[in-house]
Amino acid sequence: MVTPTSITELDPADPSFVANPHPTYARLRANSPVQLVALPNGTRFWIITGHDEARLAMSDHRLGKDPGLAAEHLRSGPNPLLSEKRPFGNHLLTSDPPDHSRLRKLVNKTFTVRRISALSPRIREISDGLLDDLTGRAQFDLVEDYASLLPTSVICELLGVPYDDRGQFRTWSTAVVSPNGGSAEQRDTAGYELRTYLSELIRLKAVTPADDLLSELVAVSEDGDRLSSAELLSMAFLLLVVGHETTVNLIGNAALALMRNPEQLARLAADPGLVDGAIDELIRYDGPIETSTWRLAITDLRIGAAEIRQGDAVLVALAAANRDPEHFPAPDLLNITRDASRHLGFGHGIHYCLGAQLARAEARTAFRRLSPMLRDHELAVPEEQLEWRPGLLARGLFRLPLRRITA
């Protein structure tokens, strides 16, 4: 049995962990797939690193999402792990059934697979335009000059952000959703300005609707039920996050993984028909989301050998579950022909990532053309100089500078 007396220290800010968390997760999983860990500030929570246990936890109704469920010591004190102060808090990632079911039902009526499929030609047009701008350049940054621009442009089209506002919108969104978005004061200011902008945009869509997702969210109803103003604002913000951050990290991580494995890159470049399976494997291997968002125990429960108490915080390490050797033989090897369809990179259960289909569509479009392009480029800096975003939630590079290989 795993008890609160068996605690392992975990430092998410350790540079070696930030650069490569997989060895640490492997050691944790080998010790116990569900384990109590402590941060350097003393905060304790349960981390799940096994694939089976992760799937169970993400579909267990006894683990909730509302921060108000957390034990008092996790919500107060000098270093609170969770807070109920959420300026964009009325969305799917902070709600539980029946509220979550209601919100998901309303959003699913507008954010559909059909809508994403219809957007595919426009995604390709945006992607090709960005890549055309890079063609012929001796050096560029794949994250800053492509991976961050593609999803921002796409989500602006989806939400119906006016063209002239997109530069400012990108500045706000980058500051709010990215760890390198500046100081806490700058992020707060950007968050306030983005909130004000989205509120006014929602008001305008209600008065003058257009053929865009935000207009449909304003109008959507189910048996007379509609999204409230606070819910519309939070949902617009959530779509911004899931439509931006996941794709930036997915493209950057996948490009680096392929360049580290040139034989796999060569196979993909030679056969674009492998791209769908390759995207699954690249997400499994080093996906854009390292861990789930927090879950809180609604009641005492047992997962594996762990006795979890009401109010305890639980974090599912998606990156660890995706390298569980019980499910993926030789998990530390990249193999784009592997069947990686059961990866947990986008979560599982009722909180499965809302933006998964959009991220897949953008990545699929990107790597059909990027794969052969990457074969002609190399890192423009030593690999040890690459910087990864800190924190446990998202996994992605700040920058990926590349240069064309000269004969």
Short mmCIF file of C-alpha atoms in Angstrom, two decimals:
data_model
loop_
_atom_site.label_atom_id
_atom_site.label_comp_id
_atom_site.label_asym_id
_atom_site.label_seq_id
_atom_site.Cartn_x
_atom_site.Cartn_y
_atom_site.Cartn_z
CA MET A 1 0.00 0.00 0.00
CA VAL A 2 1.18 3.52 -0.81
CA THR A 3 0.60 5.76 2.19
CA PRO A 4 1.30 9.43 2.99
CA THR A 5 4.49 8.31 4.77
CA SER A 6 5.96 7.20 1.41
CA ILE A 7 6.80 10.50 -0.24
CA THR A 8 9.17 11.20 -3.13
CA GLU A 9 10.53 14.67 -3.82
CA LEU A 10 9.85 16.15 -7.25
CA ASP A 11 11.32 19.42 -8.47
CA PRO A 12 9.63 20.49 -11.74
CA ALA A 13 12.01 23.45 -11.98
CA ASP A 14 15.15 21.29 -12.02
CA PRO A 15 16.85 22.06 -15.37
CA SER A 16 17.53 18.39 -16.09
CA PHE A 17 13.86 17.53 -15.47
CA VAL A 18 12.63 20.41 -17.64
CA ALA A 19 14.91 19.32 -20.50
CA ASN A 20 13.95 15.65 -20.24
CA PRO A 21 11.37 14.52 -17.66
CA HIS A 22 11.10 10.97 -19.01
CA PRO A 23 13.89 9.34 -16.90
CA THR A 24 12.32 10.77 -13.73
CA TYR A 25 8.88 9.51 -14.72
CA ALA A 26 10.33 6.08 -15.51
CA ARG A 27 11.86 5.89 -12.02
CA LEU A 28 8.60 6.96 -10.41
CA ARG A 29 6.62 4.41 -12.42
CA ALA A 30 9.07 1.62 -11.57
CA ASN A 31 8.64 2.41 -7.87
CA SER A 32 4.85 2.74 -8.02
CA PRO A 33 2.50 3.85 -10.83
CA VAL A 34 0.59 5.97 -8.30
CA GLN A 35 2.83 7.81 -5.91
CA LEU A 36 2.73 10.65 -3.39
CA VAL A 37 5.24 13.37 -4.26
CA ALA A 38 6.28 16.61 -2.61
CA LEU A 39 7.34 19.83 -4.30
CA PRO A 40 10.30 21.80 -2.90
CA ASN A 41 7.82 24.10 -1.09
CA GLY A 42 6.38 21.07 0.72
CA THR A 43 3.13 20.81 -1.25
CA ARG A 44 2.06 17.18 -1.65
CA PHE A 45 -0.02 15.52 -4.35
CA TRP A 46 -0.47 12.15 -6.00
CA ILE A 47 1.13 11.62 -9.41
CA ILE A 48 0.02 8.82 -11.74
CA THR A 49 2.62 7.46 -14.16
CA GLY A 50 1.16 4.09 -15.23
CA HIS A 51 -0.96 3.81 -18.38
CA ASP A 52 -3.73 1.63 -16.90
CA GLU A 53 -3.95 3.71 -13.75
CA ALA A 54 -4.01 6.94 -15.81
CA ARG A 55 -6.95 5.75 -17.93
CA LEU A 56 -8.84 4.69 -14.82
CA ALA A 57 -8.20 7.99 -13.03
CA MET A 58 -9.32 10.10 -16.00
CA SER A 59 -12.63 8.24 -16.19
CA ASP A 60 -13.26 8.01 -12.41
CA HIS A 61 -16.18 10.21 -11.34
CA ARG A 62 -14.74 10.32 -7.82
CA LEU A 63 -12.02 12.65 -9.07
CA GLY A 64 -13.42 16.11 -9.75
CA LYS A 65 -12.14 19.26 -11.43
CA ASP A 66 -13.61 22.08 -9.36
CA PRO A 67 -10.73 23.70 -7.38
CA GLY A 68 -13.18 24.22 -4.53
CA LEU A 69 -12.95 20.48 -3.84
CA ALA A 70 -9.29 20.76 -2.80
CA ALA A 71 -8.21 20.35 0.79
CA GLU A 72 -7.69 23.65 2.59
CA HIS A 73 -3.89 23.37 2.66
CA LEU A 74 -3.87 23.19 -1.17
CA ARG A 75 -5.96 26.36 -1.54
CA SER A 76 -4.34 28.62 1.05
CA GLY A 77 -1.01 29.39 2.63
CA PRO A 78 2.05 31.06 1.07
CA ASN A 79 2.21 28.66 -1.90
CA PRO A 80 -1.32 27.59 -2.84
CA LEU A 81 -1.41 24.79 -5.38
CA LEU A 82 -4.97 25.55 -6.47
CA SER A 83 -7.06 28.67 -6.36
CA GLU A 84 -10.74 29.37 -6.85
CA LYS A 85 -9.88 32.80 -8.29
CA ARG A 86 -10.39 32.09 -11.98
CA PRO A 87 -10.94 35.07 -14.32
CA PHE A 88 -11.76 32.63 -17.15
CA GLY A 89 -12.99 29.86 -14.87
CA ASN A 90 -16.46 28.84 -16.12
CA HIS A 91 -15.35 26.26 -18.65
CA LEU A 92 -14.98 22.53 -19.22
CA LEU A 93 -11.65 22.05 -17.42
CA THR A 94 -12.94 23.44 -14.11
CA SER A 95 -16.38 21.84 -14.00
CA ASP A 96 -17.89 18.46 -13.17
CA PRO A 97 -21.15 16.80 -14.16
CA PRO A 98 -23.88 17.88 -14.40
CA ASP A 99 -22.44 21.34 -15.21
CA HIS A 100 -19.71 19.83 -17.40
CA SER A 101 -22.22 17.69 -19.29
CA ARG A 102 -24.37 20.73 -19.99
CA LEU A 103 -21.41 22.85 -21.19
CA ARG A 104 -19.95 20.09 -23.33
CA LYS A 105 -23.31 19.43 -24.97
CA LEU A 106 -23.69 23.07 -25.93
CA VAL A 107 -20.12 23.46 -27.19
CA ASN A 108 -20.22 20.18 -29.13
CA LYS A 109 -23.09 21.56 -31.18
CA THR A 110 -20.72 24.15 -32.67
CA PHE A 111 -17.14 22.86 -32.30
CA THR A 112 -17.65 19.77 -34.47
CA VAL A 113 -15.49 17.40 -36.52
CA ARG A 114 -17.43 18.61 -39.57
CA ARG A 115 -16.41 22.22 -38.85
CA ILE A 116 -12.75 21.23 -38.49
CA SER A 117 -12.89 19.19 -41.70
CA ALA A 118 -14.41 22.13 -43.56
CA LEU A 119 -11.57 24.30 -42.28
CA SER A 120 -8.86 21.98 -43.65
CA PRO A 121 -8.36 23.81 -46.98
CA ARG A 122 -7.93 27.09 -45.11
CA ILE A 123 -5.45 25.48 -42.69
CA ARG A 124 -3.45 24.27 -45.69
CA GLU A 125 -3.55 27.73 -47.28
CA ILE A 126 -2.31 29.42 -44.08
CA SER A 127 0.37 26.76 -43.57
CA ASP A 128 1.61 26.97 -47.15
CA GLY A 129 1.81 30.75 -46.96
CA LEU A 130 3.92 30.61 -43.80
CA LEU A 131 6.20 27.91 -45.21
CA ASP A 132 6.57 29.80 -48.49
CA ASP A 133 7.90 32.73 -46.46
CA LEU A 134 10.54 30.44 -44.94
CA THR A 135 11.63 28.89 -48.23
CA GLY A 136 14.95 30.25 -49.32
CA ARG A 137 15.86 31.64 -45.92
CA ALA A 138 19.21 30.45 -44.66
CA GLN A 139 17.98 30.41 -41.06
CA PHE A 140 14.66 30.68 -39.24
CA ASP A 141 12.98 29.71 -35.99
CA LEU A 142 10.41 26.97 -36.52
CA VAL A 143 8.51 27.83 -33.32
CA GLU A 144 8.42 31.61 -33.67
CA ASP A 145 8.16 31.81 -37.47
CA TYR A 146 5.76 28.93 -38.09
CA ALA A 147 4.48 26.78 -35.20
CA SER A 148 3.16 29.73 -33.17
CA LEU A 149 1.73 31.61 -36.16
CA LEU A 150 -0.25 28.76 -37.73
CA PRO A 151 -2.60 27.96 -34.80
CA THR A 152 -3.07 31.62 -33.88
CA SER A 153 -4.16 32.43 -37.42
CA VAL A 154 -6.48 29.41 -37.49
CA ILE A 155 -8.11 30.08 -34.12
CA CYS A 156 -8.66 33.73 -35.10
CA GLU A 157 -10.48 32.51 -38.21
CA LEU A 158 -12.54 30.07 -36.16
CA LEU A 159 -13.55 32.59 -33.50
CA GLY A 160 -14.14 35.38 -36.01
CA VAL A 161 -11.47 37.79 -34.77
CA PRO A 162 -11.31 40.70 -37.27
CA TYR A 163 -8.19 40.62 -39.44
CA ASP A 164 -6.91 44.01 -38.28
CA ASP A 165 -7.07 42.88 -34.64
CA ARG A 166 -5.11 39.66 -35.05
CA GLY A 167 -1.66 41.07 -34.32
CA GLN A 168 -2.81 42.48 -30.98
CA PHE A 169 -4.84 39.36 -30.28
CA ARG A 170 -1.72 37.23 -30.84
CA THR A 171 0.28 39.42 -28.44
CA TRP A 172 -2.36 39.06 -25.72
CA SER A 173 -2.82 35.32 -26.21
CA THR A 174 0.92 34.64 -26.16
CA ALA A 175 1.33 36.61 -22.94
CA VAL A 176 -1.58 34.85 -21.23
CA VAL A 177 -1.06 31.22 -22.27
CA SER A 178 2.73 31.02 -22.55
CA PRO A 179 5.10 30.69 -19.57
CA ASN A 180 7.48 33.19 -21.21
CA GLY A 181 4.74 35.77 -21.54
CA GLY A 182 6.61 38.23 -19.29
CA SER A 183 6.21 39.13 -15.63
CA ALA A 184 3.15 38.25 -13.58
CA GLU A 185 2.05 41.90 -13.82
CA GLN A 186 2.39 41.83 -17.62
CA ARG A 187 0.41 38.59 -17.82
CA ASP A 188 -2.30 40.03 -15.58
CA THR A 189 -2.50 43.15 -17.75
CA ALA A 190 -2.68 41.06 -20.93
CA GLY A 191 -5.35 38.88 -19.33
CA TYR A 192 -7.45 41.91 -18.40
CA GLU A 193 -7.11 43.42 -21.89
CA LEU A 194 -7.91 40.09 -23.56
CA ARG A 195 -10.94 39.64 -21.30
CA THR A 196 -12.15 43.14 -22.19
CA TYR A 197 -11.60 42.50 -25.90
CA LEU A 198 -13.38 39.13 -25.88
CA SER A 199 -16.30 40.57 -23.92
CA GLU A 200 -16.77 43.31 -26.53
CA LEU A 201 -16.34 40.82 -29.39
CA ILE A 202 -19.04 38.58 -27.87
CA ARG A 203 -21.34 41.60 -27.56
CA LEU A 204 -20.79 42.45 -31.23
CA LYS A 205 -21.41 38.84 -32.33
CA ALA A 206 -24.73 38.90 -30.48
CA VAL A 207 -25.78 42.04 -32.36
CA THR A 208 -24.23 41.22 -35.75
CA PRO A 209 -23.57 37.46 -36.02
CA ALA A 210 -21.25 36.12 -38.70
CA ASP A 211 -20.26 32.73 -40.02
CA ASP A 212 -17.83 31.92 -37.20
CA LEU A 213 -17.62 29.80 -34.07
CA LEU A 214 -18.06 32.63 -31.58
CA SER A 215 -21.29 33.76 -33.25
CA GLU A 216 -22.59 30.21 -33.07
CA LEU A 217 -21.62 29.88 -29.41
CA VAL A 218 -23.54 33.09 -28.67
CA ALA A 219 -26.62 31.68 -30.43
CA VAL A 220 -26.41 27.99 -29.50
CA SER A 221 -29.15 26.56 -27.31
CA GLU A 222 -30.35 23.17 -26.12
CA ASP A 223 -33.90 22.83 -24.81
CA GLY A 224 -33.92 26.57 -24.14
CA ASP A 225 -30.55 26.48 -22.33
CA ARG A 226 -27.80 28.88 -23.43
CA LEU A 227 -24.29 29.80 -22.36
CA SER A 228 -24.18 32.66 -19.86
CA SER A 229 -21.96 35.70 -20.46
CA ALA A 230 -19.34 34.35 -18.04
CA GLU A 231 -19.48 30.93 -19.69
CA LEU A 232 -19.14 32.43 -23.18
CA LEU A 233 -16.10 34.41 -22.09
CA SER A 234 -14.47 31.39 -20.42
CA MET A 235 -15.27 29.13 -23.37
CA ALA A 236 -13.77 31.59 -25.85
CA PHE A 237 -10.62 31.68 -23.71
CA LEU A 238 -10.51 27.86 -23.46
CA LEU A 239 -10.80 27.55 -27.24
CA LEU A 240 -7.97 30.04 -27.59
CA VAL A 241 -5.77 27.96 -25.29
CA VAL A 242 -6.60 24.53 -26.74
CA GLY A 243 -6.45 25.93 -30.26
CA HIS A 244 -3.07 27.53 -29.76
CA GLU A 245 -0.80 26.06 -27.11
CA THR A 246 -1.27 22.38 -27.99
CA THR A 247 -0.45 22.89 -31.67
CA VAL A 248 2.59 25.09 -31.06
CA ASN A 249 4.09 22.46 -28.77
CA LEU A 250 3.03 19.54 -30.95
CA ILE A 251 4.73 20.90 -34.07
CA GLY A 252 7.89 21.99 -32.25
CA ASN A 253 8.30 18.77 -30.25
CA ALA A 254 7.56 16.58 -33.26
CA ALA A 255 10.00 18.42 -35.51
CA LEU A 256 12.79 18.06 -32.96
CA ALA A 257 11.98 14.37 -32.39
CA LEU A 258 12.14 13.68 -36.12
CA MET A 259 15.42 15.57 -36.51
CA ARG A 260 16.85 13.52 -33.63
CA ASN A 261 15.74 10.38 -35.49
CA PRO A 262 16.75 10.99 -39.13
CA GLU A 263 15.77 7.50 -40.30
CA GLN A 264 12.20 8.11 -39.10
CA LEU A 265 12.20 11.55 -40.71
CA ALA A 266 13.36 9.99 -43.99
CA ARG A 267 10.54 7.43 -43.90
CA LEU A 268 7.90 10.09 -43.32
CA ALA A 269 9.33 12.41 -45.97
CA ALA A 270 9.32 9.55 -48.48
CA ASP A 271 5.78 8.40 -47.67
CA PRO A 272 3.28 11.14 -46.69
CA GLY A 273 0.68 8.39 -46.28
CA LEU A 274 2.30 7.59 -42.93
CA VAL A 275 1.48 11.01 -41.50
CA ASP A 276 -1.65 10.09 -39.50
CA GLY A 277 0.02 7.23 -37.64
CA ALA A 278 3.18 9.29 -37.28
CA ILE A 279 1.26 12.09 -35.54
CA ASP A 280 -0.06 9.59 -32.97
CA GLU A 281 3.43 8.24 -32.36
CA LEU A 282 4.95 11.70 -32.10
CA ILE A 283 2.30 12.68 -29.53
CA ARG A 284 3.01 9.49 -27.60
CA TYR A 285 6.75 10.00 -27.76
CA ASP A 286 6.93 13.65 -26.67
CA GLY A 287 3.48 15.20 -26.74
CA PRO A 288 2.42 18.82 -26.24
CA ILE A 289 0.80 18.23 -22.84
CA GLU A 290 2.98 16.72 -20.13
CA THR A 291 0.34 16.29 -17.44
CA SER A 292 -3.38 16.65 -17.04
CA THR A 293 -4.88 19.57 -15.18
CA TRP A 294 -5.54 18.94 -11.50
CA ARG A 295 -8.09 16.46 -10.26
CA LEU A 296 -9.40 16.48 -6.69
CA ALA A 297 -10.67 13.51 -4.71
CA ILE A 298 -14.39 14.00 -4.04
CA THR A 299 -14.27 11.09 -1.59
CA ASP A 300 -11.73 8.59 -0.29
CA LEU A 301 -10.72 6.21 -3.07
CA ARG A 302 -8.12 3.67 -4.05
CA ILE A 303 -6.16 3.65 -7.32
CA GLY A 304 -3.77 0.74 -7.63
CA ALA A 305 -2.08 0.43 -4.25
CA ALA A 306 -2.63 4.08 -3.33
CA GLU A 307 -5.14 5.17 -0.68
CA ILE A 308 -6.20 8.66 -1.75
CA ARG A 309 -8.09 10.83 0.74
CA GLN A 310 -10.91 13.26 0.13
CA GLY A 311 -9.53 16.66 -0.93
CA ASP A 312 -6.18 15.25 -2.14
CA ALA A 313 -4.83 16.56 -5.44
CA VAL A 314 -4.09 14.08 -8.23
CA LEU A 315 -2.02 14.76 -11.32
CA VAL A 316 -1.96 12.35 -14.28
CA ALA A 317 1.45 12.37 -15.99
CA LEU A 318 0.37 11.83 -19.59
CA ALA A 319 3.99 11.84 -20.77
CA ALA A 320 4.77 9.01 -18.35
CA ALA A 321 1.69 6.94 -19.22
CA ASN A 322 2.62 7.22 -22.89
CA ARG A 323 5.99 5.61 -22.20
CA ASP A 324 4.68 2.76 -20.06
CA PRO A 325 6.53 -0.33 -21.39
CA GLU A 326 3.54 -2.51 -20.44
CA HIS A 327 1.64 -0.85 -23.30
CA PHE A 328 4.34 0.42 -25.65
CA PRO A 329 7.35 -1.91 -26.10
CA ALA A 330 10.67 -0.03 -26.28
CA PRO A 331 8.81 3.17 -25.33
CA ASP A 332 11.88 5.42 -25.54
CA LEU A 333 12.32 4.64 -29.24
CA LEU A 334 10.47 6.67 -31.87
CA ASN A 335 8.78 4.42 -34.43
CA ILE A 336 6.31 6.19 -36.74
CA THR A 337 4.85 2.86 -37.92
CA ARG A 338 3.98 1.80 -34.38
CA ASP A 339 0.30 1.56 -33.46
CA ALA A 340 0.20 4.37 -30.91
CA SER A 341 -3.53 5.02 -31.19
CA ARG A 342 -4.10 4.28 -27.48
CA HIS A 343 -1.82 7.08 -26.35
CA LEU A 344 -3.20 9.46 -23.72
CA GLY A 345 -1.63 12.63 -25.08
CA PHE A 346 -5.00 14.38 -25.30
CA GLY A 347 -6.40 12.85 -22.13
CA HIS A 348 -9.25 10.39 -21.77
CA GLY A 349 -12.85 10.31 -20.59
CA ILE A 350 -15.20 13.29 -20.36
CA HIS A 351 -12.31 15.78 -20.24
CA TYR A 352 -10.71 14.54 -23.48
CA CYS A 353 -9.10 17.58 -25.11
CA LEU A 354 -11.65 19.71 -26.92
CA GLY A 355 -9.01 20.85 -29.42
CA ALA A 356 -7.59 17.41 -30.27
CA GLN A 357 -9.11 17.22 -33.75
CA LEU A 358 -7.96 20.74 -34.58
CA ALA A 359 -4.42 20.04 -33.37
CA ARG A 360 -4.32 16.83 -35.44
CA ALA A 361 -5.58 18.63 -38.54
CA GLU A 362 -2.94 21.35 -38.19
CA ALA A 363 -0.13 18.87 -37.47
CA ARG A 364 -1.20 16.63 -40.36
CA THR A 365 -1.12 19.59 -42.73
CA ALA A 366 2.19 20.82 -41.35
CA PHE A 367 4.19 17.61 -41.59
CA ARG A 368 3.15 16.68 -45.11
CA ARG A 369 5.32 19.56 -46.24
CA LEU A 370 7.61 20.02 -43.23
CA SER A 371 9.02 16.48 -43.32
CA PRO A 372 10.96 16.83 -46.59
CA MET A 373 11.83 20.41 -45.67
CA LEU A 374 13.36 19.36 -42.34
CA ARG A 375 15.73 16.93 -44.10
CA ASP A 376 17.48 19.94 -45.63
CA HIS A 377 17.95 21.69 -42.29
CA GLU A 378 19.83 21.25 -39.02
CA LEU A 379 19.77 22.85 -35.59
CA ALA A 380 21.31 26.31 -35.67
CA VAL A 381 22.44 26.02 -32.03
CA PRO A 382 23.88 23.17 -29.96
CA GLU A 383 21.05 20.96 -28.72
CA GLU A 384 21.87 21.64 -25.08
CA GLN A 385 21.03 25.31 -25.68
CA LEU A 386 17.42 24.55 -26.55
CA GLU A 387 15.07 25.85 -23.84
CA TRP A 388 11.92 24.04 -22.77
CA ARG A 389 8.93 25.71 -21.19
CA PRO A 390 8.96 25.19 -17.40
CA GLY A 391 6.08 23.74 -15.41
CA LEU A 392 4.28 20.43 -15.34
CA LEU A 393 1.30 21.10 -17.62
CA ALA A 394 2.59 21.95 -21.10
CA ARG A 395 5.69 20.55 -22.76
CA GLY A 396 7.18 22.62 -25.53
CA LEU A 397 10.16 24.58 -26.79
CA PHE A 398 10.53 28.32 -26.52
CA ARG A 399 12.41 28.32 -29.82
CA LEU A 400 13.69 25.87 -32.43
CA PRO A 401 16.27 27.71 -34.59
CA LEU A 402 17.12 25.90 -37.81
CA ARG A 403 19.52 26.58 -40.67
CA ARG A 404 19.71 25.20 -44.17
CA ILE A 405 22.38 22.56 -44.70
CA THR A 406 24.90 23.73 -47.27
CA ALA A 407 26.92 21.37 -49.42
#
